[in-house]
Amino acid sequence: MDTARGNRAVGEGIVLPAEFDDGVVWAAWLYYVDQLTQSEIAKMLGVSRATIVNYLQEARERGLVNIRLNTEVGSRTGIARRLKDKFSLEGALVIPALDNSDLVQRLGEAGARLLADMVQPGDTIGVAWGRTVLAVADSISLPEPVEGLTVVQVSGSSIANPDFAPEFCTSLMSRRIHARCINLLAPALLSTPALKQALLAEQVLVKQFELIHSSNIILFGVGDIGPETLIRSANITGQEDIDAYQAGGAVGVLICRFIDAEGRPVRGDLDNRMVGIELNELSQVPRRLCVAGGASKLTAIRATLKGGYATHLVTDIATAEMLLQ
């Protein structure tokens, strides 16, 4: 039925303006844009407040509304400030504790929010691999399009664990933020140092490494080298190779590179055959976002921060408290 000023009556007796054909959309507009209260909207639409609550929930479920919490909220907490001071970080985001929650997923969601806030037009974003990196890539969304973005894979490819392989993390990230995707067209580990040198001399890989070195943001996680670590289960190399690094003092892994408790590189046979960004190259990227947490990774995360490999950290409160002890 037509009403005054071109408005229309729809189900439940709700009267909508002519430019709206959905009561859920109209209620969401009044609440989030015009900032009316739920009671005011209920009176205006002639329905109960409970109906408006349901409308607003439906608006979120349908993707009509995207609620973003400014990451400054988490970075202004006392514990985040103490982390920044202790480890000379530019930014730290600490997520609260939740019982029976998926820590990797929650770290990924928090990392995605912080990364989205960091991105600027024209950025080249280097992406590592692993479960947490994948969770960031799967969770990220930009509040509005950002022009000229490039996402580049920073470590060689592997057929092991395809669910969070380097090429998958990179391609997923690029799709989520509508960026150009550059995958590294080489295996993570080659059979001999000579083959590595010959392969890296190929022009296509020379250009790809030029892109890697031009990254102004890099996203990476941290791995420990215990029996359940990702570097062991990924089957990139044999257990004896990792044991040798551990015997040499390694406590953590950053993008397939090993570090000791002070964050110093621990070199071995794999380094001469590994294809990907080096630790000294990682340190030269202007903004370096490390997303990692959990008690099993505490020593490796502390070593990463001591080595100065991260400018920004996303972690959980339990890990943060242990890092500050």
PDB file of C-alpha atoms in Angstrom:
ATOM      1  CA  MET A   1       0.000   0.000   0.000  1.00  0.00           C
ATOM      2  CA  ASP A   2       1.351   3.448  -0.880  1.00  0.00           C
ATOM      3  CA  THR A   3       1.694   5.874   1.997  1.00  0.00           C
ATOM      4  CA  ALA A   4       2.645   9.478   2.404  1.00  0.00           C
ATOM      5  CA  ARG A   5       5.860  10.779   0.797  1.00  0.00           C
ATOM      6  CA  GLY A   6       6.275   7.676  -1.341  1.00  0.00           C
ATOM      7  CA  ASN A   7       6.700   5.321   1.602  1.00  0.00           C
ATOM      8  CA  ARG A   8       5.467   1.737   1.365  1.00  0.00           C
ATOM      9  CA  ALA A   9       3.861  -0.577   3.904  1.00  0.00           C
ATOM     10  CA  VAL A  10       5.369  -4.071   4.095  1.00  0.00           C
ATOM     11  CA  GLY A  11       4.952  -7.102   6.338  1.00  0.00           C
ATOM     12  CA  GLU A  12       4.369  -6.710  10.101  1.00  0.00           C
ATOM     13  CA  GLY A  13       2.859  -3.276   9.446  1.00  0.00           C
ATOM     14  CA  ILE A  14       6.305  -1.716   8.878  1.00  0.00           C
ATOM     15  CA  VAL A  15       6.360   1.388   6.722  1.00  0.00           C
ATOM     16  CA  LEU A  16       9.554   1.788   4.663  1.00  0.00           C
ATOM     17  CA  PRO A  17      10.897   4.782   2.728  1.00  0.00           C
ATOM     18  CA  ALA A  18      10.641   4.364  -1.035  1.00  0.00           C
ATOM     19  CA  GLU A  19      14.391   3.780  -1.425  1.00  0.00           C
ATOM     20  CA  PHE A  20      14.357   0.756   0.936  1.00  0.00           C
ATOM     21  CA  ASP A  21      12.664  -2.565   0.216  1.00  0.00           C
ATOM     22  CA  ASP A  22      13.897  -4.500   3.251  1.00  0.00           C
ATOM     23  CA  GLY A  23      12.989  -3.874   6.885  1.00  0.00           C
ATOM     24  CA  VAL A  24      16.277  -5.392   8.065  1.00  0.00           C
ATOM     25  CA  VAL A  25      18.295  -2.969   5.935  1.00  0.00           C
ATOM     26  CA  TRP A  26      16.191  -0.010   7.095  1.00  0.00           C
ATOM     27  CA  ALA A  27      16.571  -0.952  10.762  1.00  0.00           C
ATOM     28  CA  ALA A  28      20.346  -1.383  10.343  1.00  0.00           C
ATOM     29  CA  TRP A  29      20.593   2.015   8.647  1.00  0.00           C
ATOM     30  CA  LEU A  30      18.680   3.743  11.422  1.00  0.00           C
ATOM     31  CA  TYR A  31      20.796   2.072  14.117  1.00  0.00           C
ATOM     32  CA  TYR A  32      24.323   2.233  12.670  1.00  0.00           C
ATOM     33  CA  VAL A  33      24.112   5.330  10.458  1.00  0.00           C
ATOM     34  CA  ASP A  34      21.482   7.556  12.069  1.00  0.00           C
ATOM     35  CA  GLN A  35      22.423   6.185  15.517  1.00  0.00           C
ATOM     36  CA  LEU A  36      18.873   5.881  16.828  1.00  0.00           C
ATOM     37  CA  THR A  37      18.294   3.625  19.803  1.00  0.00           C
ATOM     38  CA  GLN A  38      16.629   0.249  19.410  1.00  0.00           C
ATOM     39  CA  SER A  39      13.557   1.541  21.241  1.00  0.00           C
ATOM     40  CA  GLU A  40      13.319   4.579  18.934  1.00  0.00           C
ATOM     41  CA  ILE A  41      13.577   2.365  15.858  1.00  0.00           C
ATOM     42  CA  ALA A  42      10.938  -0.047  17.226  1.00  0.00           C
ATOM     43  CA  LYS A  43       8.533   2.842  17.771  1.00  0.00           C
ATOM     44  CA  MET A  44       9.269   4.267  14.339  1.00  0.00           C
ATOM     45  CA  LEU A  45       8.665   0.945  12.589  1.00  0.00           C
ATOM     46  CA  GLY A  46       5.730  -0.055  14.782  1.00  0.00           C
ATOM     47  CA  VAL A  47       7.258  -3.295  16.066  1.00  0.00           C
ATOM     48  CA  SER A  48       8.688  -4.560  19.354  1.00  0.00           C
ATOM     49  CA  ARG A  49      12.241  -3.850  20.497  1.00  0.00           C
ATOM     50  CA  ALA A  50      12.891  -7.616  20.376  1.00  0.00           C
ATOM     51  CA  THR A  51      12.099  -7.550  16.664  1.00  0.00           C
ATOM     52  CA  ILE A  52      14.675  -4.813  16.129  1.00  0.00           C
ATOM     53  CA  VAL A  53      17.278  -6.844  18.043  1.00  0.00           C
ATOM     54  CA  ASN A  54      16.574  -9.765  15.702  1.00  0.00           C
ATOM     55  CA  TYR A  55      16.776  -7.480  12.651  1.00  0.00           C
ATOM     56  CA  LEU A  56      20.188  -6.163  13.689  1.00  0.00           C
ATOM     57  CA  GLN A  57      21.475  -9.688  14.304  1.00  0.00           C
ATOM     58  CA  GLU A  58      20.212 -10.745  10.869  1.00  0.00           C
ATOM     59  CA  ALA A  59      21.934  -7.730   9.305  1.00  0.00           C
ATOM     60  CA  ARG A  60      25.267  -8.933  10.705  1.00  0.00           C
ATOM     61  CA  GLU A  61      24.645 -12.532   9.644  1.00  0.00           C
ATOM     62  CA  ARG A  62      23.775 -11.428   6.094  1.00  0.00           C
ATOM     63  CA  GLY A  63      26.939  -9.362   5.866  1.00  0.00           C
ATOM     64  CA  LEU A  64      25.037  -6.092   5.615  1.00  0.00           C
ATOM     65  CA  VAL A  65      26.949  -4.793   8.613  1.00  0.00           C
ATOM     66  CA  ASN A  66      30.652  -5.303   9.297  1.00  0.00           C
ATOM     67  CA  ILE A  67      31.635  -4.338  12.847  1.00  0.00           C
ATOM     68  CA  ARG A  68      35.350  -3.567  13.239  1.00  0.00           C
ATOM     69  CA  LEU A  69      37.045  -3.000  16.581  1.00  0.00           C
ATOM     70  CA  ASN A  70      39.896  -0.527  16.268  1.00  0.00           C
ATOM     71  CA  THR A  71      43.109  -2.435  17.045  1.00  0.00           C
ATOM     72  CA  GLU A  72      44.237   0.572  19.071  1.00  0.00           C
ATOM     73  CA  VAL A  73      41.932  -0.748  21.804  1.00  0.00           C
ATOM     74  CA  GLY A  74      44.085  -3.842  22.277  1.00  0.00           C
ATOM     75  CA  SER A  75      47.370  -2.006  21.756  1.00  0.00           C
ATOM     76  CA  ARG A  76      46.687   0.538  24.497  1.00  0.00           C
ATOM     77  CA  THR A  77      46.402  -1.994  27.287  1.00  0.00           C
ATOM     78  CA  GLY A  78      49.083  -1.909  29.951  1.00  0.00           C
ATOM     79  CA  ILE A  79      50.489  -5.311  29.003  1.00  0.00           C
ATOM     80  CA  ALA A  80      50.766  -4.335  25.326  1.00  0.00           C
ATOM     81  CA  ARG A  81      52.641  -1.161  26.263  1.00  0.00           C
ATOM     82  CA  ARG A  82      55.034  -3.156  28.436  1.00  0.00           C
ATOM     83  CA  LEU A  83      55.731  -5.562  25.575  1.00  0.00           C
ATOM     84  CA  LYS A  84      56.463  -2.637  23.273  1.00  0.00           C
ATOM     85  CA  ASP A  85      58.840  -1.096  25.795  1.00  0.00           C
ATOM     86  CA  LYS A  86      60.674  -4.310  26.678  1.00  0.00           C
ATOM     87  CA  PHE A  87      61.237  -5.508  23.109  1.00  0.00           C
ATOM     88  CA  SER A  88      61.357  -2.130  21.279  1.00  0.00           C
ATOM     89  CA  LEU A  89      58.248  -2.918  19.232  1.00  0.00           C
ATOM     90  CA  GLU A  90      56.326  -0.370  17.206  1.00  0.00           C
ATOM     91  CA  GLY A  91      53.044  -2.117  17.990  1.00  0.00           C
ATOM     92  CA  ALA A  92      51.659  -4.962  20.091  1.00  0.00           C
ATOM     93  CA  LEU A  93      48.170  -6.440  20.199  1.00  0.00           C
ATOM     94  CA  VAL A  94      47.308  -8.794  23.071  1.00  0.00           C
ATOM     95  CA  ILE A  95      44.127 -10.846  22.906  1.00  0.00           C
ATOM     96  CA  PRO A  96      42.327 -11.842  26.132  1.00  0.00           C
ATOM     97  CA  ALA A  97      42.008 -15.372  27.437  1.00  0.00           C
ATOM     98  CA  LEU A  98      38.967 -17.456  26.472  1.00  0.00           C
ATOM     99  CA  ASP A  99      38.383 -20.972  27.756  1.00  0.00           C
ATOM    100  CA  ASN A 100      37.907 -23.759  25.197  1.00  0.00           C
ATOM    101  CA  SER A 101      38.698 -21.461  22.261  1.00  0.00           C
ATOM    102  CA  ASP A 102      40.841 -22.106  19.196  1.00  0.00           C
ATOM    103  CA  LEU A 103      43.941 -20.017  19.946  1.00  0.00           C
ATOM    104  CA  VAL A 104      45.321 -20.224  16.414  1.00  0.00           C
ATOM    105  CA  GLN A 105      42.041 -18.992  14.944  1.00  0.00           C
ATOM    106  CA  ARG A 106      41.740 -16.145  17.449  1.00  0.00           C
ATOM    107  CA  LEU A 107      45.338 -15.086  16.855  1.00  0.00           C
ATOM    108  CA  GLY A 108      44.648 -15.173  13.126  1.00  0.00           C
ATOM    109  CA  GLU A 109      41.577 -12.968  13.475  1.00  0.00           C
ATOM    110  CA  ALA A 110      43.491 -10.454  15.615  1.00  0.00           C
ATOM    111  CA  GLY A 111      46.459 -10.523  13.243  1.00  0.00           C
ATOM    112  CA  ALA A 112      44.134  -9.934  10.310  1.00  0.00           C
ATOM    113  CA  ARG A 113      42.657  -6.836  11.981  1.00  0.00           C
ATOM    114  CA  LEU A 114      46.083  -5.397  12.708  1.00  0.00           C
ATOM    115  CA  LEU A 115      47.404  -6.155   9.227  1.00  0.00           C
ATOM    116  CA  ALA A 116      44.324  -4.549   7.660  1.00  0.00           C
ATOM    117  CA  ASP A 117      45.031  -1.400   9.675  1.00  0.00           C
ATOM    118  CA  MET A 118      48.663  -1.384   8.507  1.00  0.00           C
ATOM    119  CA  VAL A 119      48.045  -1.748   4.769  1.00  0.00           C
ATOM    120  CA  GLN A 120      48.501   1.333   2.565  1.00  0.00           C
ATOM    121  CA  PRO A 121      48.028   1.809  -1.206  1.00  0.00           C
ATOM    122  CA  GLY A 122      50.903   0.374  -3.208  1.00  0.00           C
ATOM    123  CA  ASP A 123      52.188  -1.920  -0.448  1.00  0.00           C
ATOM    124  CA  THR A 124      53.997  -5.159  -1.233  1.00  0.00           C
ATOM    125  CA  ILE A 125      53.166  -7.725   1.460  1.00  0.00           C
ATOM    126  CA  GLY A 126      55.453 -10.690   1.993  1.00  0.00           C
ATOM    127  CA  VAL A 127      53.653 -13.774   3.321  1.00  0.00           C
ATOM    128  CA  ALA A 128      55.225 -16.784   5.039  1.00  0.00           C
ATOM    129  CA  TRP A 129      53.357 -20.008   5.805  1.00  0.00           C
ATOM    130  CA  GLY A 130      51.929 -22.096   8.639  1.00  0.00           C
ATOM    131  CA  ARG A 131      48.691 -22.527  10.552  1.00  0.00           C
ATOM    132  CA  THR A 132      48.661 -19.061  12.126  1.00  0.00           C
ATOM    133  CA  VAL A 133      49.619 -17.315   8.884  1.00  0.00           C
ATOM    134  CA  LEU A 134      46.833 -19.207   7.151  1.00  0.00           C
ATOM    135  CA  ALA A 135      44.369 -18.102   9.866  1.00  0.00           C
ATOM    136  CA  VAL A 136      45.375 -14.466   9.230  1.00  0.00           C
ATOM    137  CA  ALA A 137      44.970 -14.881   5.467  1.00  0.00           C
ATOM    138  CA  ASP A 138      41.578 -16.536   5.891  1.00  0.00           C
ATOM    139  CA  SER A 139      40.290 -13.853   8.272  1.00  0.00           C
ATOM    140  CA  ILE A 140      41.501 -10.629   6.686  1.00  0.00           C
ATOM    141  CA  SER A 141      39.178  -8.154   5.027  1.00  0.00           C
ATOM    142  CA  LEU A 142      39.719  -4.510   4.199  1.00  0.00           C
ATOM    143  CA  PRO A 143      37.063  -1.954   5.167  1.00  0.00           C
ATOM    144  CA  GLU A 144      37.427  -0.396   1.718  1.00  0.00           C
ATOM    145  CA  PRO A 145      39.432  -1.266  -1.428  1.00  0.00           C
ATOM    146  CA  VAL A 146      43.143  -0.415  -1.363  1.00  0.00           C
ATOM    147  CA  GLU A 147      44.794   0.199  -4.712  1.00  0.00           C
ATOM    148  CA  GLY A 148      48.032  -1.285  -5.983  1.00  0.00           C
ATOM    149  CA  LEU A 149      48.552  -4.105  -3.472  1.00  0.00           C
ATOM    150  CA  THR A 150      50.890  -7.020  -4.180  1.00  0.00           C
ATOM    151  CA  VAL A 151      51.169 -10.201  -2.108  1.00  0.00           C
ATOM    152  CA  VAL A 152      54.382 -12.160  -2.570  1.00  0.00           C
ATOM    153  CA  GLN A 153      55.392 -15.613  -1.316  1.00  0.00           C
ATOM    154  CA  VAL A 154      58.668 -15.381   0.626  1.00  0.00           C
ATOM    155  CA  SER A 155      59.626 -19.048   0.969  1.00  0.00           C
ATOM    156  CA  GLY A 156      59.802 -21.878  -1.529  1.00  0.00           C
ATOM    157  CA  SER A 157      56.906 -24.217  -2.161  1.00  0.00           C
ATOM    158  CA  SER A 158      56.322 -27.627  -0.630  1.00  0.00           C
ATOM    159  CA  ILE A 159      53.968 -30.483  -1.430  1.00  0.00           C
ATOM    160  CA  ALA A 160      53.698 -31.350   2.277  1.00  0.00           C
ATOM    161  CA  ASN A 161      50.748 -30.036   4.327  1.00  0.00           C
ATOM    162  CA  PRO A 162      48.943 -28.350   1.404  1.00  0.00           C
ATOM    163  CA  ASP A 163      46.347 -26.871   3.779  1.00  0.00           C
ATOM    164  CA  PHE A 164      48.825 -24.249   4.974  1.00  0.00           C
ATOM    165  CA  ALA A 165      51.563 -24.422   2.338  1.00  0.00           C
ATOM    166  CA  PRO A 166      53.334 -21.167   1.344  1.00  0.00           C
ATOM    167  CA  GLU A 167      51.649 -20.899  -2.043  1.00  0.00           C
ATOM    168  CA  PHE A 168      48.195 -21.447  -0.527  1.00  0.00           C
ATOM    169  CA  CYS A 169      48.670 -18.828   2.208  1.00  0.00           C
ATOM    170  CA  THR A 170      49.831 -16.317  -0.402  1.00  0.00           C
ATOM    171  CA  SER A 171      47.043 -16.956  -2.883  1.00  0.00           C
ATOM    172  CA  LEU A 172      44.363 -16.892  -0.192  1.00  0.00           C
ATOM    173  CA  MET A 173      45.648 -13.591   1.190  1.00  0.00           C
ATOM    174  CA  SER A 174      45.726 -12.010  -2.261  1.00  0.00           C
ATOM    175  CA  ARG A 175      42.146 -13.073  -2.998  1.00  0.00           C
ATOM    176  CA  ARG A 176      40.863 -11.735   0.299  1.00  0.00           C
ATOM    177  CA  ILE A 177      42.350  -8.260  -0.215  1.00  0.00           C
ATOM    178  CA  HIS A 178      42.086  -8.195  -4.042  1.00  0.00           C
ATOM    179  CA  ALA A 179      45.833  -7.912  -4.554  1.00  0.00           C
ATOM    180  CA  ARG A 180      48.197  -9.114  -7.254  1.00  0.00           C
ATOM    181  CA  CYS A 181      49.592 -12.531  -6.274  1.00  0.00           C
ATOM    182  CA  ILE A 182      53.208 -13.544  -6.872  1.00  0.00           C
ATOM    183  CA  ASN A 183      54.051 -17.141  -5.962  1.00  0.00           C
ATOM    184  CA  LEU A 184      57.675 -18.220  -5.653  1.00  0.00           C
ATOM    185  CA  LEU A 185      58.278 -20.704  -8.455  1.00  0.00           C
ATOM    186  CA  ALA A 186      60.822 -22.901  -6.696  1.00  0.00           C
ATOM    187  CA  PRO A 187      60.894 -25.719  -4.125  1.00  0.00           C
ATOM    188  CA  ALA A 188      61.562 -24.873  -0.496  1.00  0.00           C
ATOM    189  CA  LEU A 189      64.548 -27.224  -0.347  1.00  0.00           C
ATOM    190  CA  LEU A 190      66.850 -28.354  -3.151  1.00  0.00           C
ATOM    191  CA  SER A 191      69.162 -31.360  -3.266  1.00  0.00           C
ATOM    192  CA  THR A 192      72.477 -29.506  -3.544  1.00  0.00           C
ATOM    193  CA  PRO A 193      73.849 -25.978  -2.975  1.00  0.00           C
ATOM    194  CA  ALA A 194      74.992 -25.892  -6.605  1.00  0.00           C
ATOM    195  CA  LEU A 195      71.466 -26.538  -7.845  1.00  0.00           C
ATOM    196  CA  LYS A 196      70.189 -23.724  -5.627  1.00  0.00           C
ATOM    197  CA  GLN A 197      72.706 -21.280  -7.039  1.00  0.00           C
ATOM    198  CA  ALA A 198      71.891 -22.283 -10.609  1.00  0.00           C
ATOM    199  CA  LEU A 199      68.148 -21.995 -10.043  1.00  0.00           C
ATOM    200  CA  LEU A 200      68.365 -18.590  -8.362  1.00  0.00           C
ATOM    201  CA  ALA A 201      70.293 -17.302 -11.369  1.00  0.00           C
ATOM    202  CA  GLU A 202      67.242 -17.862 -13.586  1.00  0.00           C
ATOM    203  CA  GLN A 203      65.762 -14.548 -14.668  1.00  0.00           C
ATOM    204  CA  VAL A 204      62.224 -15.316 -13.490  1.00  0.00           C
ATOM    205  CA  LEU A 205      63.488 -16.061  -9.974  1.00  0.00           C
ATOM    206  CA  VAL A 206      65.765 -13.027 -10.004  1.00  0.00           C
ATOM    207  CA  LYS A 207      62.682 -10.869 -10.613  1.00  0.00           C
ATOM    208  CA  GLN A 208      60.664 -12.699  -7.972  1.00  0.00           C
ATOM    209  CA  PHE A 209      63.366 -12.150  -5.362  1.00  0.00           C
ATOM    210  CA  GLU A 210      63.495  -8.489  -6.341  1.00  0.00           C
ATOM    211  CA  LEU A 211      59.807  -8.341  -5.394  1.00  0.00           C
ATOM    212  CA  ILE A 212      60.469 -10.178  -2.127  1.00  0.00           C
ATOM    213  CA  HIS A 213      63.205  -7.690  -1.283  1.00  0.00           C
ATOM    214  CA  SER A 214      60.875  -4.786  -2.091  1.00  0.00           C
ATOM    215  CA  SER A 215      58.292  -5.919   0.484  1.00  0.00           C
ATOM    216  CA  ASN A 216      57.456  -3.175   2.965  1.00  0.00           C
ATOM    217  CA  ILE A 217      55.271  -5.446   5.127  1.00  0.00           C
ATOM    218  CA  ILE A 218      55.869  -9.080   5.983  1.00  0.00           C
ATOM    219  CA  LEU A 219      53.608 -11.496   7.851  1.00  0.00           C
ATOM    220  CA  PHE A 220      55.136 -14.491   9.595  1.00  0.00           C
ATOM    221  CA  GLY A 221      54.639 -16.906  12.469  1.00  0.00           C
ATOM    222  CA  VAL A 222      57.072 -18.582  14.831  1.00  0.00           C
ATOM    223  CA  GLY A 223      57.807 -22.276  15.212  1.00  0.00           C
ATOM    224  CA  ASP A 224      59.478 -24.173  18.007  1.00  0.00           C
ATOM    225  CA  ILE A 225      61.537 -27.272  17.215  1.00  0.00           C
ATOM    226  CA  GLY A 226      60.064 -29.742  19.688  1.00  0.00           C
ATOM    227  CA  PRO A 227      58.657 -33.129  18.695  1.00  0.00           C
ATOM    228  CA  GLU A 228      55.267 -31.709  17.687  1.00  0.00           C
ATOM    229  CA  THR A 229      56.550 -28.667  15.804  1.00  0.00           C
ATOM    230  CA  LEU A 230      55.299 -27.772  12.344  1.00  0.00           C
ATOM    231  CA  ILE A 231      58.788 -27.820  10.841  1.00  0.00           C
ATOM    232  CA  ARG A 232      59.000 -31.510  11.747  1.00  0.00           C
ATOM    233  CA  SER A 233      55.490 -32.514  10.668  1.00  0.00           C
ATOM    234  CA  ALA A 234      55.711 -30.610   7.369  1.00  0.00           C
ATOM    235  CA  ASN A 235      58.232 -33.155   6.049  1.00  0.00           C
ATOM    236  CA  ILE A 236      60.302 -30.475   4.351  1.00  0.00           C
ATOM    237  CA  THR A 237      63.402 -32.332   5.513  1.00  0.00           C
ATOM    238  CA  GLY A 238      64.375 -35.304   7.655  1.00  0.00           C
ATOM    239  CA  GLN A 239      64.261 -35.359  11.435  1.00  0.00           C
ATOM    240  CA  GLU A 240      68.039 -35.766  11.645  1.00  0.00           C
ATOM    241  CA  ASP A 241      68.551 -32.399   9.914  1.00  0.00           C
ATOM    242  CA  ILE A 242      66.367 -30.635  12.481  1.00  0.00           C
ATOM    243  CA  ASP A 243      68.068 -32.538  15.311  1.00  0.00           C
ATOM    244  CA  ALA A 244      71.402 -31.174  14.086  1.00  0.00           C
ATOM    245  CA  TYR A 245      70.143 -27.592  14.293  1.00  0.00           C
ATOM    246  CA  GLN A 246      68.731 -28.249  17.751  1.00  0.00           C
ATOM    247  CA  ALA A 247      72.079 -29.668  18.862  1.00  0.00           C
ATOM    248  CA  GLY A 248      73.672 -26.472  17.548  1.00  0.00           C
ATOM    249  CA  GLY A 249      71.526 -24.363  19.890  1.00  0.00           C
ATOM    250  CA  ALA A 250      68.436 -23.662  17.791  1.00  0.00           C
ATOM    251  CA  VAL A 251      65.223 -23.026  19.763  1.00  0.00           C
ATOM    252  CA  GLY A 252      62.969 -21.582  17.077  1.00  0.00           C
ATOM    253  CA  VAL A 253      62.237 -21.368  13.370  1.00  0.00           C
ATOM    254  CA  LEU A 254      61.348 -18.251  11.348  1.00  0.00           C
ATOM    255  CA  ILE A 255      60.309 -18.957   7.755  1.00  0.00           C
ATOM    256  CA  CYS A 256      62.440 -22.149   7.731  1.00  0.00           C
ATOM    257  CA  ARG A 257      65.461 -20.356   9.256  1.00  0.00           C
ATOM    258  CA  PHE A 258      66.729 -21.392  12.679  1.00  0.00           C
ATOM    259  CA  ILE A 259      67.594 -19.096  15.613  1.00  0.00           C
ATOM    260  CA  ASP A 260      69.067 -19.585  19.077  1.00  0.00           C
ATOM    261  CA  ALA A 261      67.714 -18.290  22.388  1.00  0.00           C
ATOM    262  CA  GLU A 262      69.177 -14.825  21.764  1.00  0.00           C
ATOM    263  CA  GLY A 263      67.739 -14.613  18.280  1.00  0.00           C
ATOM    264  CA  ARG A 264      71.032 -15.228  16.505  1.00  0.00           C
ATOM    265  CA  PRO A 265      70.995 -17.312  13.303  1.00  0.00           C
ATOM    266  CA  VAL A 266      71.961 -20.962  13.662  1.00  0.00           C
ATOM    267  CA  ARG A 267      73.332 -22.098  10.330  1.00  0.00           C
ATOM    268  CA  GLY A 268      73.667 -25.627   8.970  1.00  0.00           C
ATOM    269  CA  ASP A 269      73.474 -27.753   5.862  1.00  0.00           C
ATOM    270  CA  LEU A 270      69.873 -26.782   5.045  1.00  0.00           C
ATOM    271  CA  ASP A 271      70.683 -23.085   4.703  1.00  0.00           C
ATOM    272  CA  ASN A 272      72.807 -23.745   1.622  1.00  0.00           C
ATOM    273  CA  ARG A 273      69.911 -25.596  -0.031  1.00  0.00           C
ATOM    274  CA  MET A 274      66.902 -23.589   1.228  1.00  0.00           C
ATOM    275  CA  VAL A 275      65.075 -21.233  -1.126  1.00  0.00           C
ATOM    276  CA  GLY A 276      63.453 -18.230   0.496  1.00  0.00           C
ATOM    277  CA  ILE A 277      64.017 -15.045   2.418  1.00  0.00           C
ATOM    278  CA  GLU A 278      67.068 -14.960   4.699  1.00  0.00           C
ATOM    279  CA  LEU A 279      66.985 -13.702   8.289  1.00  0.00           C
ATOM    280  CA  ASN A 280      69.065 -10.614   7.460  1.00  0.00           C
ATOM    281  CA  GLU A 281      66.642  -9.837   4.631  1.00  0.00           C
ATOM    282  CA  LEU A 282      63.681 -10.303   6.969  1.00  0.00           C
ATOM    283  CA  SER A 283      65.187  -7.725   9.328  1.00  0.00           C
ATOM    284  CA  GLN A 284      65.340  -5.160   6.521  1.00  0.00           C
ATOM    285  CA  VAL A 285      61.562  -5.174   5.852  1.00  0.00           C
ATOM    286  CA  PRO A 286      60.174  -1.941   7.352  1.00  0.00           C
ATOM    287  CA  ARG A 287      57.059  -3.444   8.987  1.00  0.00           C
ATOM    288  CA  ARG A 288      57.324  -7.009  10.269  1.00  0.00           C
ATOM    289  CA  LEU A 289      54.163  -8.529  11.750  1.00  0.00           C
ATOM    290  CA  CYS A 290      54.711 -11.617  13.901  1.00  0.00           C
ATOM    291  CA  VAL A 291      51.581 -13.509  14.952  1.00  0.00           C
ATOM    292  CA  ALA A 292      52.295 -16.242  17.499  1.00  0.00           C
ATOM    293  CA  GLY A 293      51.198 -17.515  20.894  1.00  0.00           C
ATOM    294  CA  GLY A 294      50.966 -20.490  23.198  1.00  0.00           C
ATOM    295  CA  ALA A 295      53.204 -21.849  25.957  1.00  0.00           C
ATOM    296  CA  SER A 296      54.959 -24.329  23.649  1.00  0.00           C
ATOM    297  CA  LYS A 297      56.280 -21.454  21.540  1.00  0.00           C
ATOM    298  CA  LEU A 298      57.331 -19.179  24.404  1.00  0.00           C
ATOM    299  CA  THR A 299      61.104 -19.713  24.042  1.00  0.00           C
ATOM    300  CA  ALA A 300      60.926 -19.318  20.256  1.00  0.00           C
ATOM    301  CA  ILE A 301      58.808 -16.143  20.476  1.00  0.00           C
ATOM    302  CA  ARG A 302      61.156 -14.612  23.050  1.00  0.00           C
ATOM    303  CA  ALA A 303      64.129 -15.407  20.805  1.00  0.00           C
ATOM    304  CA  THR A 304      62.331 -13.804  17.856  1.00  0.00           C
ATOM    305  CA  LEU A 305      61.757 -10.619  19.826  1.00  0.00           C
ATOM    306  CA  LYS A 306      65.294 -10.563  21.224  1.00  0.00           C
ATOM    307  CA  GLY A 307      66.632 -10.865  17.700  1.00  0.00           C
ATOM    308  CA  GLY A 308      64.615  -7.841  16.603  1.00  0.00           C
ATOM    309  CA  TYR A 309      62.864  -9.716  13.806  1.00  0.00           C
ATOM    310  CA  ALA A 310      59.419  -8.248  14.576  1.00  0.00           C
ATOM    311  CA  THR A 311      58.247  -4.647  14.627  1.00  0.00           C
ATOM    312  CA  HIS A 312      54.676  -5.660  15.499  1.00  0.00           C
ATOM    313  CA  LEU A 313      53.475  -8.588  17.618  1.00  0.00           C
ATOM    314  CA  VAL A 314      50.092 -10.247  18.041  1.00  0.00           C
ATOM    315  CA  THR A 315      49.904 -12.738  20.903  1.00  0.00           C
ATOM    316  CA  ASP A 316      47.650 -13.954  23.708  1.00  0.00           C
ATOM    317  CA  ILE A 317      47.677 -12.594  27.251  1.00  0.00           C
ATOM    318  CA  ALA A 318      49.104 -15.757  28.845  1.00  0.00           C
ATOM    319  CA  THR A 319      52.079 -15.720  26.477  1.00  0.00           C
ATOM    320  CA  ALA A 320      52.509 -11.980  26.929  1.00  0.00           C
ATOM    321  CA  GLU A 321      52.671 -12.356  30.704  1.00  0.00           C
ATOM    322  CA  MET A 322      55.322 -15.050  30.419  1.00  0.00           C
ATOM    323  CA  LEU A 323      57.340 -12.938  27.972  1.00  0.00           C
ATOM    324  CA  LEU A 324      57.385 -10.122  30.528  1.00  0.00           C
ATOM    325  CA  GLN A 325      58.544 -12.262  33.447  1.00  0.00           C
TER     326      GLN A 325
END
